[in-house]
Coordinates of C-alpha atoms and ligand atoms in Angstrom, one line a residue:
X4 CA 0.0 0.0 0.0
X5 CA 1.2 3.5 -0.8
X6 CA 0.8 4.9 2.7
X7 CA 2.1 8.3 1.6
X8 CA -1.0 8.8 -0.5
X9 CA -3.3 8.6 2.5
X10 CA -4.8 12.0 3.3
X11 CA -7.4 13.4 5.5
X12 CA -7.7 16.8 7.3
X13 CA -10.2 17.6 10.0
X14 CA -12.4 20.7 9.7
X15 CA -12.1 21.0 6.0
X16 CA -13.7 19.6 2.9
X17 CA -12.5 16.2 4.2
X18 CA -14.6 16.5 7.4
X19 CA -17.5 18.8 7.6
X20 CA -21.0 19.1 9.0
X21 CA -23.6 18.5 6.3
X22 CA -26.7 18.9 8.5
X23 CA -26.7 20.0 12.1
X24 CA -26.6 16.3 13.1
X25 CA -24.6 14.7 10.4
X26 CA -21.0 14.9 9.3
X27 CA -19.5 13.9 6.0
X28 CA -16.0 12.4 6.0
X29 CA -13.6 11.8 3.1
X30 CA -10.4 9.9 2.8
X31 CA -8.0 10.0 -0.1
X32 CA -5.9 6.9 -1.1
X33 CA -3.8 6.1 -4.2
X34 CA -5.9 5.1 -7.1
X35 CA -6.5 1.3 -7.3
X36 CA -4.4 0.7 -4.2
X37 CA -6.9 0.1 -1.5
X38 CA -9.5 -2.6 -1.2
X39 CA -11.5 -1.3 1.7
X40 CA -11.7 1.6 4.1
X41 CA -13.7 1.6 7.4
X42 CA -14.4 4.4 9.8
X43 CA -13.8 3.8 13.5
X44 CA -15.5 6.4 15.7
X45 CA -16.6 7.2 19.2
X46 CA -17.2 9.8 21.8
X47 CA -14.0 11.0 23.5
X48 CA -15.6 11.2 27.0
X49 CA -16.8 7.7 27.0
X50 CA -13.3 6.4 27.2
X51 CA -13.6 5.7 30.9
X52 CA -16.3 3.3 30.1
X53 CA -15.8 -0.1 28.5
X54 CA -15.2 -0.2 24.8
X55 CA -15.7 3.4 23.8
X56 CA -15.5 3.2 20.1
X57 CA -17.8 1.8 17.5
X58 CA -16.5 -0.9 15.3
X59 CA -15.5 -0.5 11.7
X60 CA -18.2 1.0 9.4
X61 CA -17.3 0.6 5.7
X62 CA -16.8 3.8 3.7
X63 CA -18.0 4.1 0.1
X64 CA -15.6 4.7 -2.7
X65 CA -17.0 7.6 -4.6
X66 CA -15.1 9.8 -7.0
X67 CA -11.6 9.1 -8.5
X68 CA -9.1 11.3 -10.1
X69 CA -6.2 10.1 -12.3
X70 CA -4.1 9.8 -9.1
X71 CA -6.4 9.1 -6.3
X72 CA -9.5 7.3 -5.1
X73 CA -11.8 9.0 -2.6
X74 CA -13.8 7.3 0.1
X75 CA -16.8 8.9 1.8
X76 CA -19.2 8.3 4.7
X77 CA -22.0 10.2 6.3
X78 CA -22.0 9.7 10.1
X79 CA -23.5 11.2 13.2
X80 CA -22.9 11.3 17.0
X81 CA -25.5 11.2 19.7
X82 CA -23.5 13.8 21.7
X83 CA -22.4 15.9 18.8
X84 CA -18.8 15.1 19.4
X85 CA -16.7 12.7 17.4
X86 CA -13.3 11.2 17.4
X87 CA -12.5 9.0 14.5
X88 CA -9.8 7.2 12.5
X89 CA -9.6 5.0 9.4
X90 CA -8.9 1.3 9.1
X91 CA -7.5 0.8 5.6
X92 CA -7.0 -2.5 3.9
X93 CA -4.7 -2.5 0.9
X94 CA -5.0 -4.6 -2.2
X95 CA -1.7 -6.1 -1.2
X96 CA -3.1 -7.3 2.1
X97 CA -1.5 -4.5 4.2
X98 CA -3.7 -3.2 7.0
X99 CA -3.2 0.2 8.6
X100 CA -4.8 2.4 11.1
X101 CA -4.7 6.1 10.0
X102 CA -5.4 8.7 12.6
X103 CA -4.3 12.1 13.9
X104 CA -0.9 10.6 14.9
X105 CA -0.1 9.2 11.4
X106 CA -0.2 5.8 9.9
X107 CA 0.3 2.7 12.1
X108 CA 0.5 -0.9 11.1
X109 CA -2.8 -2.2 12.3
X110 CA -3.0 -3.6 15.8
X111 CA -6.3 -3.9 17.6
X112 CA -4.8 -2.3 20.8
X113 CA -4.2 1.0 19.0
X114 CA -7.9 1.5 18.7
X115 CA -8.0 1.9 22.4
X116 CA -5.7 4.9 22.4
X117 CA -8.1 7.8 22.3
X118 CA -5.5 10.5 21.7
X119 CA -4.5 8.9 18.4
X120 CA -7.7 10.0 16.8
X121 CA -8.9 12.8 14.6
X122 CA -11.4 15.0 16.3
X123 CA -14.6 16.9 15.5
X124 CA -14.7 18.5 19.0
X125 CA -18.3 19.6 18.8
X126 CA -20.9 19.9 16.0
X127 CA -21.0 23.7 15.9
X128 CA -24.2 24.6 14.0
X129 CA -23.1 28.2 13.6
X130 CA -19.9 27.2 11.9
X131 CA -21.7 24.8 9.5
X132 CA -21.7 25.7 5.9
X133 CA -25.2 27.1 5.1
X134 CA -26.1 27.7 1.5
X135 CA -29.3 29.2 0.1
X136 CA -31.8 26.6 -0.9
X137 CA -33.2 28.6 -3.8
X138 CA -30.0 28.6 -5.8
X139 CA -30.3 24.8 -6.2
X140 CA -33.4 25.3 -8.4
X141 CA -32.0 28.3 -10.2
X142 CA -31.1 28.6 -13.9
X143 CA -29.2 31.9 -14.3
X144 CA -29.2 34.2 -17.3
X145 CA -26.3 36.7 -17.6
X146 CA -27.1 40.1 -18.9
X147 CA -24.6 42.6 -20.1
X148 CA -26.9 45.6 -19.8
X149 CA -25.5 47.8 -22.5
X150 CA -26.2 45.1 -25.1
X151 CA -29.4 43.3 -24.0
X152 CA -32.1 45.7 -25.1
X153 CA -32.6 49.4 -25.6
X154 CA -36.0 50.2 -23.9
X155 CA -35.6 53.9 -23.7
X156 CA -33.9 56.0 -26.3
X157 CA -34.1 59.1 -24.1
X158 CA -31.3 57.9 -21.9
X159 CA -28.9 56.9 -24.8
X160 CA -25.4 58.2 -24.2
X161 CA -24.0 60.7 -26.8
X162 CA -22.8 58.9 -29.9
X163 CA -25.0 55.8 -29.4
X164 CA -24.9 53.6 -32.5
X165 CA -28.1 52.1 -34.0
X166 CA -28.8 48.7 -32.3
X167 CA -26.7 45.9 -33.8
X168 CA -25.5 48.1 -36.6
X169 CA -22.0 46.8 -36.3
X170 CA -19.8 44.4 -34.3
X171 CA -18.8 46.0 -31.0
X172 CA -15.6 47.8 -30.5
X173 CA -14.2 48.6 -27.0
X174 CA -15.6 52.1 -26.7
X175 CA -19.0 51.6 -28.5
X176 CA -22.4 52.4 -27.0
X177 CA -25.6 50.9 -28.3
X178 CA -28.0 52.2 -25.7
X179 CA -29.1 49.1 -23.8
X180 CA -30.7 49.8 -20.4
X181 CA -32.9 48.6 -17.6
X182 CA -36.1 49.4 -19.3
X183 CA -35.0 47.0 -22.1
X184 CA -34.7 44.3 -19.4
X185 CA -38.1 45.1 -18.0
X186 CA -39.6 45.0 -21.5
X187 CA -38.3 41.4 -22.0
X188 CA -39.0 39.9 -18.6
X189 CA -41.8 37.8 -20.0
X190 CA -39.4 36.6 -22.7
X191 CA -37.1 35.4 -19.9
X192 CA -40.0 33.7 -18.1
X193 CA -40.9 32.0 -21.3
X194 CA -37.3 30.8 -21.7
X195 CA -37.6 29.4 -18.2
X196 CA -34.7 31.0 -16.3
X197 CA -35.3 32.2 -12.8
X198 CA -32.2 34.2 -11.9
X199 CA -30.6 37.2 -13.6
X200 CA -26.9 37.9 -13.2
X201 CA -26.3 41.5 -14.2
X202 CA -22.9 42.9 -15.1
X203 CA -22.4 46.2 -13.3
X204 CA -25.1 48.8 -13.4
X205 CA -23.7 51.5 -11.2
X206 CA -22.5 54.9 -12.4
X207 CA -19.3 54.5 -14.5
X208 CA -17.9 55.9 -17.7
X209 CA -17.2 52.8 -19.8
X210 CA -19.8 50.6 -21.5
X211 CA -19.0 47.7 -19.2
X212 CA -19.3 49.8 -16.0
X213 CA -16.5 48.0 -14.2
X214 CA -14.9 51.4 -13.5
X215 CA -17.3 52.5 -10.8
X216 CA -17.7 56.2 -10.1
X217 CA -20.6 56.0 -7.7
X218 CA -21.8 52.8 -6.1
X219 CA -24.9 54.4 -4.8
X220 CA -26.2 55.5 -8.2
X221 CA -27.6 53.5 -11.2
X222 CA -25.8 54.6 -14.3
X223 CA -27.9 57.2 -16.1
X224 CA -27.4 55.4 -19.4
X225 CA -29.3 52.5 -17.8
X226 CA -32.0 54.3 -15.9
X227 CA -32.4 55.3 -12.3
X228 CA -33.2 53.8 -8.9
X229 CA -36.9 54.0 -9.3
X230 CA -36.7 52.0 -12.5
X231 CA -34.3 49.5 -10.9
X232 CA -36.7 49.0 -8.0
X233 CA -39.5 48.4 -10.5
X234 CA -37.2 45.9 -12.3
X235 CA -36.5 44.0 -9.1
X236 CA -40.2 44.0 -8.1
X237 CA -41.4 42.8 -11.5
X238 CA -38.7 40.1 -11.6
X239 CA -39.6 38.9 -8.1
X240 CA -43.3 38.8 -9.1
X241 CA -42.2 36.4 -11.9
X242 CA -40.1 34.3 -9.6
X243 CA -36.8 35.6 -10.9
X244 CA -34.0 36.4 -8.5
X245 CA -31.6 39.3 -9.1
X246 CA -27.8 39.1 -8.7
X247 CA -25.7 42.3 -9.0
X248 CA -22.0 42.6 -9.7
X249 CA -20.0 44.2 -6.9
X250 CA -16.6 45.6 -7.9
X251 CA -14.9 46.1 -4.6
X252 CA -11.3 45.3 -5.5
X253 CA -10.8 48.6 -7.3
X254 CA -12.6 51.8 -8.2
X255 CA -12.8 53.9 -11.4
X256 CA -10.3 56.7 -11.6
X257 CA -13.1 59.2 -12.1
X258 CA -14.5 58.4 -8.7
X259 CA -14.5 61.4 -6.4
X260 CA -12.2 59.6 -4.0
X261 CA -9.5 59.0 -6.6
X262 CA -9.9 62.4 -8.0
X263 CA -9.3 63.8 -4.5
X264 CA -6.1 61.8 -4.3
X265 CA -4.9 63.2 -7.6
X266 CA -5.7 66.7 -6.4
X267 CA -4.5 66.7 -2.8
X268 CA -1.8 64.0 -2.9
X269 CA -0.7 62.7 0.5
X270 CA -3.0 65.3 2.2
X271 CA -6.1 63.7 0.6
X272 CA -8.4 62.2 3.2
X273 CA -8.6 59.3 0.8
X274 CA -4.8 58.8 0.5
X275 CA -5.0 55.6 2.6
X276 CA -8.1 54.3 0.7
X277 CA -5.7 52.9 -2.0
X278 CA -2.4 51.2 -2.2
X279 CA -0.1 54.1 -3.1
X280 CA 3.7 53.9 -3.2
X281 CA 4.5 57.5 -4.0
X282 CA 2.9 60.8 -5.2
X283 CA 1.9 62.2 -7.5
X284 CA -0.3 59.3 -8.7
X285 CA -1.1 60.5 -12.2
X286 CA 2.5 60.9 -13.3
X287 CA 2.5 58.3 -16.1
X288 CA 2.5 58.3 -19.8
X289 CA -0.5 56.5 -21.4
X290 CA 1.1 56.5 -24.8
X291 CA 3.7 54.0 -23.6
X292 CA 1.5 51.3 -21.9
X293 CA 4.1 48.6 -21.2
X294 CA 6.4 51.1 -19.5
X295 CA 3.4 52.8 -17.7
X296 CA 2.3 49.4 -16.3
X297 CA 5.8 48.9 -14.8
X298 CA 6.1 52.3 -13.3
X299 CA 2.7 53.1 -11.8
X300 CA 3.1 54.6 -8.3
X301 CA 0.0 52.8 -7.1
X302 CA -1.6 49.3 -7.2
X303 CA -4.3 48.7 -9.8
X304 CA -6.4 46.0 -11.2
X305 CA -4.3 44.2 -13.8
X306 CA -2.1 47.2 -14.5
X307 CA -5.0 49.4 -15.5
X308 CA -4.4 53.0 -14.3
X309 CA -8.1 53.6 -14.7
X310 CA -8.8 51.1 -11.9
X311 CA -6.8 51.9 -8.8
X312 CA -7.0 49.1 -6.2
X313 CA -8.9 49.8 -3.0
X314 CA -7.2 49.2 0.4
X315 CA -9.9 47.0 2.0
X316 CA -7.9 46.7 5.2
X317 CA -8.7 50.4 5.9
X318 CA -11.8 50.5 8.3
X319 CA -13.2 53.5 6.4
X320 CA -13.0 51.6 3.1
X321 CA -14.6 48.6 4.8
X322 CA -17.5 50.7 6.2
X323 CA -18.0 52.4 2.8
X324 CA -18.1 49.1 0.9
X325 CA -20.3 47.3 3.5
X326 CA -22.7 50.2 3.3
X327 CA -23.0 49.7 -0.4
X328 CA -23.3 45.9 0.0
X329 CA -26.2 46.3 2.4
X330 CA -27.8 49.4 0.8
X331 CA -28.9 47.5 -2.3
X332 CA -30.3 44.7 -0.2
X333 CA -32.1 47.0 2.2
X334 CA -33.6 49.4 -0.3
X335 CA -34.0 47.2 -3.4
X336 CA -34.2 43.7 -2.1
X337 CA -31.6 42.1 -4.4
X338 CA -30.9 38.4 -3.8
X339 CA -27.2 37.9 -4.6
X340 CA -23.9 39.6 -5.1
X341 CA -21.3 38.5 -7.6
X342 CA -18.0 39.7 -6.4
X343 CA -15.6 40.9 -9.1
X344 CA -11.9 40.0 -8.7
X345 CA -12.8 38.5 -5.3
X346 CA -9.5 36.7 -4.9
X347 CA -7.5 40.0 -4.7
X348 CA -9.6 41.3 -1.8
X349 CA -8.6 40.3 1.8
X350 CA -10.3 37.5 3.8
X351 CA -10.9 39.8 6.8
X352 CA -13.1 42.0 4.6
X353 CA -15.1 39.1 3.1
X354 CA -15.8 37.6 6.5
X355 CA -17.3 41.0 7.6
X356 CA -19.2 41.2 4.3
X357 CA -20.7 37.7 4.8
X358 CA -21.8 38.5 8.3
X359 CA -23.5 41.8 7.3
X360 CA -25.3 40.7 4.2
X361 CA -26.6 37.5 5.6
X362 CA -27.8 39.3 8.7
X363 CA -30.1 41.3 6.4
X364 CA -31.2 38.5 4.3
X365 CA -30.6 35.0 5.5
X366 CA -30.7 33.2 2.2
X367 CA -28.6 35.8 0.3
X368 CA -26.2 34.2 -2.2
X369 CA -22.6 35.3 -2.4
X370 CA -20.6 34.3 -5.5
X371 CA -16.9 35.1 -5.8
X372 CA -15.2 35.5 -9.2
X373 CA -12.3 33.2 -8.7
X374 CA -10.8 31.1 -11.5
X375 CA -8.6 28.8 -9.5
X376 CA -8.8 26.6 -6.4
X377 CA -10.9 28.5 -3.9
X378 CA -11.0 26.4 -0.7
X379 CA -9.9 29.3 1.6
X380 CA -12.9 31.4 0.5
X381 CA -15.3 28.5 0.9
X382 CA -15.0 27.5 4.5
X383 CA -18.6 28.7 5.3
X384 CA -17.7 32.2 6.5
X385 CA -17.1 34.0 3.2
X386 CA -18.6 32.9 -0.1
X387 CA -21.1 30.2 -1.0
X388 CA -19.5 29.4 -4.3
X389 CA -17.3 30.7 -7.1
X390 CA -17.7 31.1 -10.8
X391 CA -16.8 27.5 -11.6
X392 CA -14.5 28.1 -14.6
X393 CA -12.0 25.6 -13.3
X394 CA -14.7 22.9 -13.4
X395 CA -16.3 23.8 -16.7
X396 CA -13.0 24.3 -18.5
X397 CA -12.6 20.6 -18.2
X398 CA -15.9 20.1 -20.1
X399 CA -14.8 22.6 -22.8
X400 CA -11.4 21.0 -23.1
X401 CA -12.8 17.7 -23.9
X402 CA -16.0 18.5 -25.8
X403 CA -15.0 21.6 -27.6
X404 CA -11.2 22.0 -27.7
X405 CA -10.6 18.2 -28.0
X406 CA -7.5 18.9 -25.9
X407 CA -8.1 16.2 -23.3
X408 CA -9.5 12.7 -23.2
X409 CA -12.9 11.8 -21.5
X410 CA -11.0 10.3 -18.6
X411 CA -8.9 13.4 -18.1
X412 CA -12.0 15.5 -18.2
X413 CA -13.7 13.3 -15.6
X414 CA -10.6 13.4 -13.4
X415 CA -10.5 17.2 -13.6
X416 CA -14.2 17.6 -12.9
X417 CA -14.0 15.2 -9.9
X418 CA -10.9 16.9 -8.6
X419 CA -12.7 20.2 -8.6
X420 CA -15.7 18.8 -6.7
X421 CA -13.4 17.2 -4.2
X422 CA -11.9 20.6 -3.4
X423 CA -15.1 21.7 -1.7
X424 CA -17.8 20.7 0.7
X425 CA -21.0 19.3 -0.9
X426 CA -22.9 22.5 0.2
X427 CA -20.7 24.5 -2.2
X428 CA -21.0 22.1 -5.0
X429 CA -24.8 22.1 -4.7
X430 CA -24.9 25.9 -5.3
X431 CA -21.8 26.5 -7.5
X432 CA -22.1 28.6 -10.6
X433 CA -21.5 26.8 -13.8
X434 CA -20.9 28.7 -17.0
X435 CA -19.5 27.9 -20.4
X436 CA -19.1 31.5 -21.6
X437 CA -19.6 35.0 -20.3
X438 CA -18.7 38.7 -21.1
X439 CA -15.1 37.7 -20.4
X440 CA -14.8 34.8 -22.8
X441 CA -15.7 33.8 -26.4
X442 CA -19.2 32.5 -26.8
X443 CA -19.8 28.8 -26.7
X444 CA -21.1 28.5 -30.3
X445 CA -18.1 30.4 -31.5
X446 CA -15.6 28.2 -29.8
X447 CA -17.5 25.2 -31.3
X448 CA -16.8 26.8 -34.7
X449 CA -20.5 27.3 -35.2
X450 CA -21.2 23.6 -34.8
X451 CA -24.6 23.8 -33.1
X452 CA -24.8 20.1 -32.3
X453 CA -21.5 20.3 -30.5
X454 CA -22.6 23.4 -28.6
X455 CA -25.9 21.6 -27.6
X456 CA -24.1 18.5 -26.4
X457 CA -21.7 20.6 -24.3
X458 CA -24.5 22.6 -22.8
X459 CA -26.5 19.5 -22.0
X460 CA -23.6 17.9 -20.4
X461 CA -23.0 20.9 -18.2
X462 CA -26.7 21.1 -17.2
X463 CA -26.5 17.6 -15.7
X464 CA -23.8 18.6 -13.3
X465 CA -24.2 19.7 -9.7
X466 CA -24.6 23.5 -9.4
X467 CA -26.7 26.2 -10.9
X468 CA -26.1 26.7 -14.7
X469 CA -25.9 30.0 -16.4
X470 CA -26.9 31.0 -19.9
X471 CA -25.1 34.0 -21.3
X472 CA -27.6 36.2 -23.0
X473 CA -28.1 35.3 -26.7
X474 CA -26.8 31.7 -26.4
X475 CA -30.4 30.6 -26.5
X476 CA -30.8 32.1 -30.0
X477 CA -27.5 30.9 -31.3
X478 CA -25.5 34.2 -31.0
X479 CA -21.8 34.2 -32.0
X480 CA -18.9 36.2 -30.6
X481 CA -15.2 35.9 -30.1
X482 CA -13.3 37.1 -27.0
X483 CA -14.4 40.5 -25.7
X484 CA -15.4 43.0 -27.0
X485 CA -16.9 40.7 -29.7
X486 CA -18.8 38.5 -27.2
X487 CA -20.7 41.6 -26.2
X488 CA -22.8 42.0 -29.4
X489 CA -26.2 43.5 -29.3
X490 CA -28.9 40.9 -28.5
X491 CA -30.9 39.9 -31.6
X492 CA -34.6 40.6 -31.2
X493 CA -35.9 40.1 -34.8
X494 CA -37.3 36.7 -34.7
X495 CA -36.3 36.0 -38.3
X496 CA -32.7 36.5 -37.3
X497 CA -32.9 34.3 -34.2
X498 CA -32.2 30.6 -34.2
X499 CA -35.6 29.5 -33.0
X500 CA -34.7 25.8 -33.1
X501 CA -31.9 26.6 -30.6
X502 CA -34.4 28.6 -28.6
X503 CA -36.7 25.6 -28.3
X504 CA -33.9 23.4 -27.4
X505 CA -32.6 25.7 -24.6
X506 CA -36.2 25.9 -23.2
X507 CA -36.3 22.2 -23.1
X508 CA -33.0 21.9 -21.4
X509 CA -33.9 24.5 -18.8
X510 CA -37.1 22.7 -18.1
X511 CA -35.2 19.5 -17.7
X512 CA -32.8 21.1 -15.2
X513 CA -35.7 22.4 -13.1
X514 CA -37.8 19.3 -13.3
X515 CA -34.9 17.1 -12.2
X516 CA -33.4 19.6 -9.8
X517 CA -33.3 17.2 -6.8
X518 CA -31.4 14.5 -8.7
X519 CA -29.0 16.9 -10.3
X520 CA -28.3 18.8 -7.1
X521 CA -28.0 15.9 -4.7
X522 CA -27.7 12.8 -6.8
X523 CA -24.7 10.5 -6.4
X524 CA -22.5 10.8 -9.5
X525 CA -21.5 7.6 -11.2
X526 CA -19.4 7.5 -14.4
X527 CA -20.6 4.4 -16.1
X528 CA -18.7 4.7 -19.3
X529 CA -15.6 6.8 -19.8
X530 CA -14.1 5.5 -23.0
X531 CA -11.0 7.4 -24.3
X532 CA -10.7 5.3 -27.4
X533 CA -14.4 5.6 -28.5
X534 CA -14.8 9.2 -27.1
X535 CA -17.9 8.2 -25.3
X536 CA -19.3 8.9 -21.9
X537 CA -22.2 7.7 -19.8
X538 CA -23.0 9.2 -16.5
X539 CA -25.8 8.7 -14.0
X540 CA -27.2 10.7 -11.1
X541 CA -29.1 8.9 -8.4
X542 CA -31.2 10.0 -5.4
X543 CA -33.1 7.2 -3.7
X544 CA -35.2 5.6 -6.3
X545 CA -34.8 8.4 -8.8
X546 CA -32.1 8.1 -11.4
X547 CA -31.1 10.0 -14.5
X548 CA -28.7 8.6 -17.1
X549 CA -27.0 10.3 -20.0
X550 CA -24.9 9.0 -22.8
X551 CA -22.7 11.2 -25.0
X552 CA -21.0 10.2 -28.2
X553 CA -18.2 12.4 -29.4
X554 CA -16.8 10.0 -31.9
X555 CA -17.6 10.0 -35.6
X556 CA -18.9 6.5 -35.4
X557 CA -22.5 5.9 -34.4
X558 CA -23.1 3.6 -31.4
X559 CA -26.0 1.6 -30.3
X560 CA -27.5 1.5 -26.9
X561 CA -30.2 -0.7 -25.6
X562 CA -32.2 -0.7 -22.3
X563 CA -32.9 3.0 -22.5
X564 CA -35.7 4.3 -20.2
X565 CA -38.0 7.2 -20.9
X566 CA -36.1 9.7 -23.1
X567 CA -36.0 13.2 -21.7
X568 CA -33.9 15.0 -24.2
X569 CA -31.7 13.8 -27.1
X570 CA -29.9 14.7 -30.3
X571 CA -28.9 12.6 -33.3
X572 CA -30.6 9.5 -31.9
X573 CA -32.8 7.0 -33.8
X574 CA -34.7 4.1 -32.4
X575 CA -35.3 0.9 -34.3
X576 CA -38.3 -1.5 -33.9
X577 CA -36.6 -3.5 -31.2
X578 CA -36.0 -0.4 -29.0
X579 CA -32.2 -0.2 -29.8
X580 CA -31.1 3.4 -30.0
X581 CA -28.4 4.5 -32.5
X582 CA -26.5 7.6 -31.3
X583 CA -24.6 9.5 -34.0
X584 CA -21.7 12.0 -33.8
X585 CA -22.3 14.7 -31.1
X586 CA -25.4 12.7 -30.2
X587 CA -26.6 12.4 -26.7
X588 CA -29.5 10.9 -24.9
X589 CA -30.7 11.7 -21.4
X590 CA -33.2 9.3 -19.9
X591 CA -34.9 8.2 -16.7
X592 CA -33.2 5.0 -15.7
X593 CA -34.1 2.1 -13.5
X594 CA -32.0 1.9 -10.4
Ligands
CA612 CA1 -31.3 53.5 -23.9

């Protein structure tokens, strides 16, 4: 047995409270190396009595990566305290006891030694990871407000171009606004989505509004607060939740605070609001960008002088940002914040943020924009989830980019899920494209069948999926600014077949929410040679199965249950299904 591969860590994604009375425990072993793992557990204060620990309860092998197998168990404790260790039996016959003191060659007498064990000292309900229930049934729709719909030409900024008259350049304005969103809420209801994720809507100079000037004002190009209140109310009436984008890492250089720093230098009362190395702060040459980036006298977002980085360790800045965070909940009843560049803001601030917003609205959803491993933000006291690019990139790399094999994709997806507690995975935010990436249909080279297969595969995974505006009607767009084209509203220019398909997929996700959110994940076929995958999700007696064929050869599949959604599938008289290239079939399966 490879003992060095054994890994467990208390109070982490390897050992966490799932409900107030149950704990989930994971153990990692080398792939294929271990035959059986059992949990040994007991209450530490019963040691003075006879045999204080309960005998070996087998753990279940769940997900594997290309290096490791993972074993899991859900357990409880009458007195809400637990000490536990692992009895591990290797394929080679080795038996070990793995505990807080390391790995021992197994001897029955070790089990008596209480201080060898891992501990969950007490089941602290307040520390348990709580996630908002509603997110589990939510299908999101991302709106880039400048490009969704122009509902009011009165507020169009100077130089606004006719809607969709050209492909977007960086500085273009097309007049999209909040009235345009209100006008199309019924379209979104018909589509079936029940959450809108808005890119920033606060006062800023650019068309993307990530360079905030005033966090307490709606950008006049988009409307005003009264209109925004109406939008939230009308959305809520239709069962649609609202998520806004909070840019707290940095501010726009036109903000009064930064302008004051430019004017008053070290004497500015905002001098400590930013990370400034020397004054003056506007002493750079924008005609020589590479040199400017190296010589800026202050920290920015990604070397952008227009976006000076905020010092969130300063209590005044904290108070200011927390006031913004709570203001839009108190006054407008928003349901979620998406936190821009969340990984570059300190943990102290995010913990305060979590406390304040959830005190106002218990089931508020907090989503961080983080593109890499995010365990330290997902301990239950900061975010609920992150934008799950690291997970969905695996899907794109197999289905679309053909860069990795099915088994590598599965390994990557499993690895990502194993980084987090189940509560995070149940509400994570899955996207294939956004305002920051090329559109899914574009990266599929316009191959609609491939795009549909990829979307369907993503919709069957744990987490709440998001549709980027226009995907449902087959819109194209390369990396930004091209992915920010004007929404197409003329029906004769929309792909209505794609629209019907998207509706069907959204309905499936909502109808099978329980299975997709909680279902055990089983990879039944992962065939690198044939480029085929079959996956099932099971909760109790309910089971969904899905088969995907990414080879050019058609394959046959028998014993298929009630078909829920499919593509490139034919059925012969004897009930055998033929699945062609980019074909898939999702069906209700017998357990
Ligand atoms: Ca407008």
